[in-house]
């Protein structure tokens, strides 16, 4: 059996058992978040299209922010949980069990692009296995 727990000792000497999430809950959480972002981008496209060329510029800015900063903002400001992670009862934390920081979340989500290459998260999947 694969052990997915890590033991972390706090400064007070308390041993915490932290368990890593598996592939299925992570994929489902990602799918929920992707669906939310796609719906938001589609609604924004309809609304901003009504404003002509200026609206298209604002649409692209909003789409960029949703695609790149949605997970960062939720992970840092909502106790490590995007709506998808909340639905799957997952949480992003630092390796020592403390809440994720701005820098940690930004780096983590920028590296998500590397996981996606070259075969749509195949490298990340193999690494997890």
Coordinates of N, CA and C in Angstrom, one line a residue:
X1 N 0.8 -1.2 0.0 CA 0.0 0.0 0.0 C 0.9 1.2 0.0
X2 N 0.5 2.2 -0.8 CA 1.3 3.4 -0.9 C 1.0 4.4 0.3
X3 N 2.0 4.8 1.0 CA 1.8 5.7 2.1 C 1.8 7.1 1.6
X4 N 0.7 7.8 1.8 CA 0.7 9.2 1.3 C 0.7 10.2 2.5
X5 N 1.1 9.7 3.7 CA 1.2 10.6 4.8 C 2.6 11.1 5.1
X6 N 2.7 12.3 5.6 CA 3.9 12.9 6.0 C 3.8 13.4 7.4
X7 N 4.8 13.1 8.2 CA 4.7 13.6 9.6 C 5.5 14.8 9.8
X8 N 4.9 15.9 10.3 CA 5.5 17.2 10.6 C 5.4 17.5 12.0
X9 N 6.6 17.9 12.6 CA 6.6 18.2 14.0 C 6.5 19.8 14.2
X10 N 5.6 20.2 15.0 CA 5.4 21.7 15.2 C 6.5 22.1 16.2
X11 N 6.7 23.5 16.3 CA 7.7 24.0 17.3 C 7.3 23.6 18.7
X12 N 6.1 23.3 18.9 CA 5.6 22.9 20.3 C 5.9 21.4 20.5
X13 N 6.4 20.7 19.5 CA 6.6 19.3 19.7 C 5.5 18.4 19.4
X14 N 4.5 18.9 18.7 CA 3.3 18.1 18.4 C 3.5 17.5 17.0
X15 N 3.3 16.2 16.8 CA 3.5 15.5 15.5 C 2.1 15.6 14.8
X16 N 2.1 16.2 13.6 CA 1.0 16.2 12.8 C 1.1 15.2 11.6
X17 N 0.0 14.5 11.3 CA 0.0 13.6 10.2 C -0.7 14.4 9.0
X18 N 0.0 14.6 7.9 CA -0.5 15.3 6.8 C -0.6 14.3 5.6
X19 N -1.8 14.2 5.0 CA -2.0 13.3 3.9 C -2.1 14.0 2.6
X20 N -1.3 13.6 1.6 CA -1.4 14.1 0.2 C -2.7 13.6 -0.5
X21 N -3.3 14.5 -1.3 CA -4.4 14.1 -2.1 C -4.0 13.2 -3.2
X22 N -4.9 12.4 -3.7 CA -4.7 11.5 -4.8 C -5.0 12.2 -6.1
X23 N -4.8 11.4 -7.2 CA -5.0 12.0 -8.5 C -6.5 12.3 -8.8
X24 N -7.4 11.5 -8.4 CA -8.8 11.7 -8.7 C -9.4 12.9 -8.0
X25 N -9.2 13.1 -6.7 CA -9.7 14.3 -6.1 C -9.1 15.6 -6.7
X26 N -7.8 15.5 -7.0 CA -7.1 16.7 -7.6 C -7.7 17.0 -9.0
X27 N -7.9 16.0 -9.8 CA -8.5 16.2 -11.1 C -9.9 16.7 -11.1
X28 N -10.7 16.2 -10.1 CA -12.1 16.7 -10.0 C -12.1 18.1 -9.5
X29 N -11.2 18.5 -8.6 CA -11.1 19.9 -8.1 C -10.7 20.8 -9.3
X30 N -9.7 20.3 -10.1 CA -9.3 21.1 -11.2 C -10.5 21.3 -12.2
X31 N -11.2 20.3 -12.4 CA -12.4 20.3 -13.4 C -13.4 21.3 -12.9
X32 N -13.7 21.3 -11.6 CA -14.7 22.3 -11.1 C -14.2 23.7 -11.3
X33 N -12.9 23.9 -10.9 CA -12.4 25.3 -11.1 C -12.3 25.7 -12.6
X34 N -12.0 24.8 -13.4 CA -11.9 25.1 -14.9 C -13.3 25.4 -15.4
X35 N -14.3 24.7 -14.9 CA -15.7 25.0 -15.4 C -16.1 26.4 -14.9
X36 N -15.8 26.7 -13.7 CA -16.1 28.1 -13.2 C -15.4 29.1 -14.0
X37 N -14.1 28.9 -14.3 CA -13.4 30.0 -15.1 C -14.0 30.1 -16.5
X38 N -14.3 28.9 -17.1 CA -14.8 29.0 -18.5 C -16.1 29.7 -18.5
X39 N -17.0 29.4 -17.6 CA -18.3 30.1 -17.5 C -18.1 31.6 -17.3
X40 N -17.2 31.9 -16.4 CA -17.0 33.4 -16.2 C -16.4 34.1 -17.4
X41 N -15.5 33.4 -18.1 CA -15.0 34.0 -19.3 C -16.0 34.1 -20.4
X42 N -16.9 33.1 -20.6 CA -17.9 33.2 -21.6 C -18.9 34.3 -21.3
X43 N -19.3 34.4 -20.0 CA -20.2 35.5 -19.6 C -19.6 36.9 -19.9
X44 N -18.3 37.0 -19.5 CA -17.6 38.2 -19.7 C -17.5 38.5 -21.2
X45 N -17.3 37.5 -22.0 CA -17.2 37.8 -23.5 C -18.5 38.3 -24.0
X46 N -19.6 37.8 -23.6 CA -20.9 38.3 -24.0 C -21.1 39.8 -23.6
X47 N -20.8 40.0 -22.3 CA -21.0 41.4 -21.7 C -20.1 42.4 -22.4
X48 N -18.8 42.1 -22.5 CA -17.8 43.0 -23.0 C -18.0 43.2 -24.5
X49 N -18.5 42.2 -25.2 CA -18.8 42.4 -26.7 C -19.7 43.5 -27.0
X50 N -20.6 43.8 -26.0 CA -21.6 44.9 -26.2 C -20.9 46.3 -26.2
X51 N -19.6 46.3 -25.7 CA -18.9 47.6 -25.7 C -17.9 47.8 -26.8
X52 N -18.0 47.0 -27.8 CA -17.1 47.2 -29.0 C -15.7 46.8 -28.7
X53 N -14.8 47.6 -29.4 CA -13.3 47.2 -29.3 C -12.8 47.5 -27.9
X54 N -13.2 48.6 -27.3 CA -12.8 48.8 -25.9 C -13.1 47.7 -25.0
X55 N -14.3 47.1 -25.1 CA -14.8 46.0 -24.3 C -13.9 44.8 -24.5
X56 N -13.5 44.6 -25.8 CA -12.6 43.4 -26.1 C -11.3 43.5 -25.3
X57 N -10.8 44.7 -25.2 CA -9.5 44.9 -24.4 C -9.7 44.5 -23.0
X58 N -10.8 45.0 -22.4 CA -11.1 44.7 -21.0 C -11.4 43.2 -20.8
X59 N -12.0 42.6 -21.8 CA -12.2 41.1 -21.8 C -10.9 40.4 -21.7
X60 N -10.0 40.7 -22.5 CA -8.7 40.0 -22.5 C -8.0 40.2 -21.2
X61 N -8.1 41.4 -20.6 CA -7.4 41.6 -19.3 C -8.1 40.7 -18.3
X62 N -9.4 40.7 -18.3 CA -10.2 39.8 -17.3 C -9.9 38.3 -17.5
X63 N -9.8 37.9 -18.8 CA -9.5 36.5 -19.1 C -8.1 36.1 -18.6
X64 N -7.1 37.0 -18.8 CA -5.8 36.8 -18.3 C -5.8 36.6 -16.7
X65 N -6.5 37.5 -16.1 CA -6.5 37.5 -14.6 C -7.2 36.2 -14.1
X66 N -8.3 35.8 -14.8 CA -9.0 34.6 -14.4 C -8.1 33.4 -14.6
X67 N -7.5 33.3 -15.7 CA -6.7 32.1 -16.0 C -5.4 32.0 -15.2
X68 N -4.8 33.1 -14.8 CA -3.5 33.1 -14.1 C -3.6 33.3 -12.6
X69 N -4.5 34.1 -12.2 CA -4.5 34.5 -10.8 C -5.7 34.0 -10.0
X70 N -6.7 33.4 -10.6 CA -7.8 32.8 -9.9 C -7.4 31.8 -8.8
X71 N -6.5 30.8 -9.1 CA -6.1 29.9 -8.1 C -5.3 30.6 -7.0
X72 N -4.4 31.5 -7.4 CA -3.6 32.2 -6.4 C -4.4 32.9 -5.4
X73 N -5.3 33.7 -5.9 CA -6.1 34.5 -5.0 C -7.0 33.7 -4.0
X74 N -7.6 32.6 -4.6 CA -8.4 31.8 -3.7 C -7.5 31.0 -2.7
X75 N -6.4 30.5 -3.1 CA -5.5 29.7 -2.2 C -5.0 30.6 -1.1
X76 N -4.6 31.8 -1.4 CA -4.1 32.7 -0.3 C -5.2 33.3 0.6
X77 N -6.2 33.7 -0.1 CA -7.2 34.5 0.7 C -8.4 33.6 1.3
X78 N -8.5 32.3 0.8 CA -9.5 31.4 1.3 C -9.0 30.2 1.9
X79 N -7.9 30.3 2.7 CA -7.4 29.2 3.5 C -6.9 28.0 2.6
X80 N -6.3 28.3 1.5 CA -5.8 27.3 0.7 C -6.8 26.6 -0.2
X81 N -8.0 27.1 -0.4 CA -9.0 26.4 -1.1 C -9.6 27.2 -2.2
X82 N -9.6 26.7 -3.4 CA -10.4 27.3 -4.5 C -11.8 26.6 -4.3
X83 N -12.8 27.1 -5.1 CA -14.1 26.4 -5.0 C -14.0 24.9 -5.3
X84 N -13.2 24.5 -6.3 CA -13.0 23.1 -6.6 C -12.4 22.3 -5.5
X85 N -11.4 22.9 -4.9 CA -10.7 22.2 -3.8 C -11.6 22.1 -2.6
X86 N -12.5 23.2 -2.4 CA -13.4 23.1 -1.3 C -14.4 22.0 -1.5
X87 N -14.9 21.8 -2.7 CA -15.8 20.8 -3.0 C -15.3 19.4 -2.8
X88 N -14.0 19.3 -3.0 CA -13.3 18.0 -2.8 C -12.6 17.8 -1.5
X89 N -12.8 18.8 -0.6 CA -12.3 18.8 0.7 C -10.7 18.8 0.7
X90 N -10.1 19.5 -0.2 CA -8.7 19.6 -0.3 C -8.2 21.0 0.1
X91 N -6.9 21.1 0.4 CA -6.4 22.4 0.9 C -4.9 22.4 0.5
X92 N -4.5 23.6 0.0 CA -3.0 23.8 -0.3 C -2.3 24.3 0.9
X93 N -1.3 23.7 1.3 CA -0.5 24.1 2.5 C 1.0 24.0 2.1
X94 N 1.8 24.7 2.9 CA 3.3 24.5 2.7 C 3.7 23.2 3.2
X95 N 5.0 22.8 2.9 CA 5.5 21.5 3.2 C 5.5 21.2 4.7
X96 N 5.6 22.3 5.5 CA 5.6 22.2 7.0 C 4.3 22.3 7.6
X97 N 3.2 22.3 6.8 CA 1.8 22.3 7.3 C 1.3 23.7 7.6
X98 N 2.0 24.7 7.4 CA 1.5 26.1 7.5 C 0.7 26.5 6.3
X99 N -0.1 27.6 6.5 CA -0.9 28.1 5.3 C 0.0 28.5 4.2
X100 N -0.4 28.3 2.9 CA 0.3 28.7 1.8 C 0.5 30.2 1.7
X101 N 1.7 30.6 1.3 CA 2.0 32.1 1.2 C 1.8 32.6 -0.2
X102 N 1.8 33.9 -0.4 CA 1.6 34.5 -1.8 C 2.7 33.9 -2.7
X103 N 4.0 33.9 -2.3 CA 5.0 33.5 -3.2 C 4.9 32.0 -3.5
X104 N 4.6 31.2 -2.5 CA 4.4 29.7 -2.7 C 3.3 29.4 -3.7
X105 N 2.2 30.1 -3.5 CA 1.0 29.9 -4.4 C 1.3 30.4 -5.8
X106 N 2.0 31.5 -6.0 CA 2.3 32.0 -7.3 C 3.3 31.1 -8.0
X107 N 4.3 30.6 -7.3 CA 5.2 29.7 -8.0 C 4.5 28.4 -8.3
X108 N 3.7 27.9 -7.4 CA 3.0 26.6 -7.6 C 2.1 26.7 -8.8
X109 N 1.4 27.8 -9.0 CA 0.5 27.9 -10.1 C 1.2 28.3 -11.4
X110 N 2.3 28.9 -11.4 CA 3.1 29.1 -12.6 C 3.7 27.8 -13.1
X111 N 4.1 27.0 -12.2 CA 4.7 25.7 -12.5 C 3.6 24.7 -13.1
X112 N 2.3 25.0 -12.8 CA 1.2 24.2 -13.4 C 1.3 24.2 -14.9
X113 N 1.8 25.2 -15.5 CA 2.0 25.3 -17.0 C 3.1 24.2 -17.4
X114 N 4.1 24.1 -16.6 CA 5.1 23.1 -16.9 C 4.5 21.7 -16.8
X115 N 3.7 21.5 -15.8 CA 3.1 20.1 -15.7 C 2.2 19.8 -16.9
X116 N 1.6 20.9 -17.5 CA 0.7 20.7 -18.6 C 1.5 20.2 -19.9
X117 N 2.7 20.6 -20.0 CA 3.5 20.3 -21.2 C 4.2 19.0 -21.0
X118 N 4.5 18.2 -22.0 CA 4.0 18.4 -23.4 C 2.7 17.7 -23.7
X119 N 2.2 16.9 -22.8 CA 1.1 16.0 -23.1 C -0.1 16.2 -22.1
X120 N -0.5 17.4 -21.9 CA -1.7 17.7 -21.1 C -1.6 17.0 -19.7
X121 N -0.7 17.5 -18.9 CA -0.6 17.0 -17.5 C 0.0 15.6 -17.4
X122 N 0.5 15.0 -18.5 CA 1.1 13.6 -18.4 C 2.3 13.6 -17.5
X123 N 3.1 14.6 -17.6 CA 4.4 14.7 -16.8 C 4.0 14.8 -15.3
X124 N 3.0 15.6 -15.0 CA 2.6 15.8 -13.6 C 2.0 14.5 -13.1
X125 N 1.2 13.8 -13.9 CA 0.6 12.5 -13.5 C 1.7 11.5 -13.2
X126 N 2.7 11.4 -14.1 CA 3.7 10.4 -13.9 C 4.5 10.8 -12.7
X127 N 4.8 12.0 -12.4 CA 5.5 12.5 -11.2 C 4.7 12.1 -10.0
X128 N 3.4 12.3 -10.0 CA 2.6 11.9 -8.8 C 2.6 10.4 -8.6
X129 N 2.6 9.6 -9.7 CA 2.6 8.2 -9.5 C 3.9 7.7 -8.9

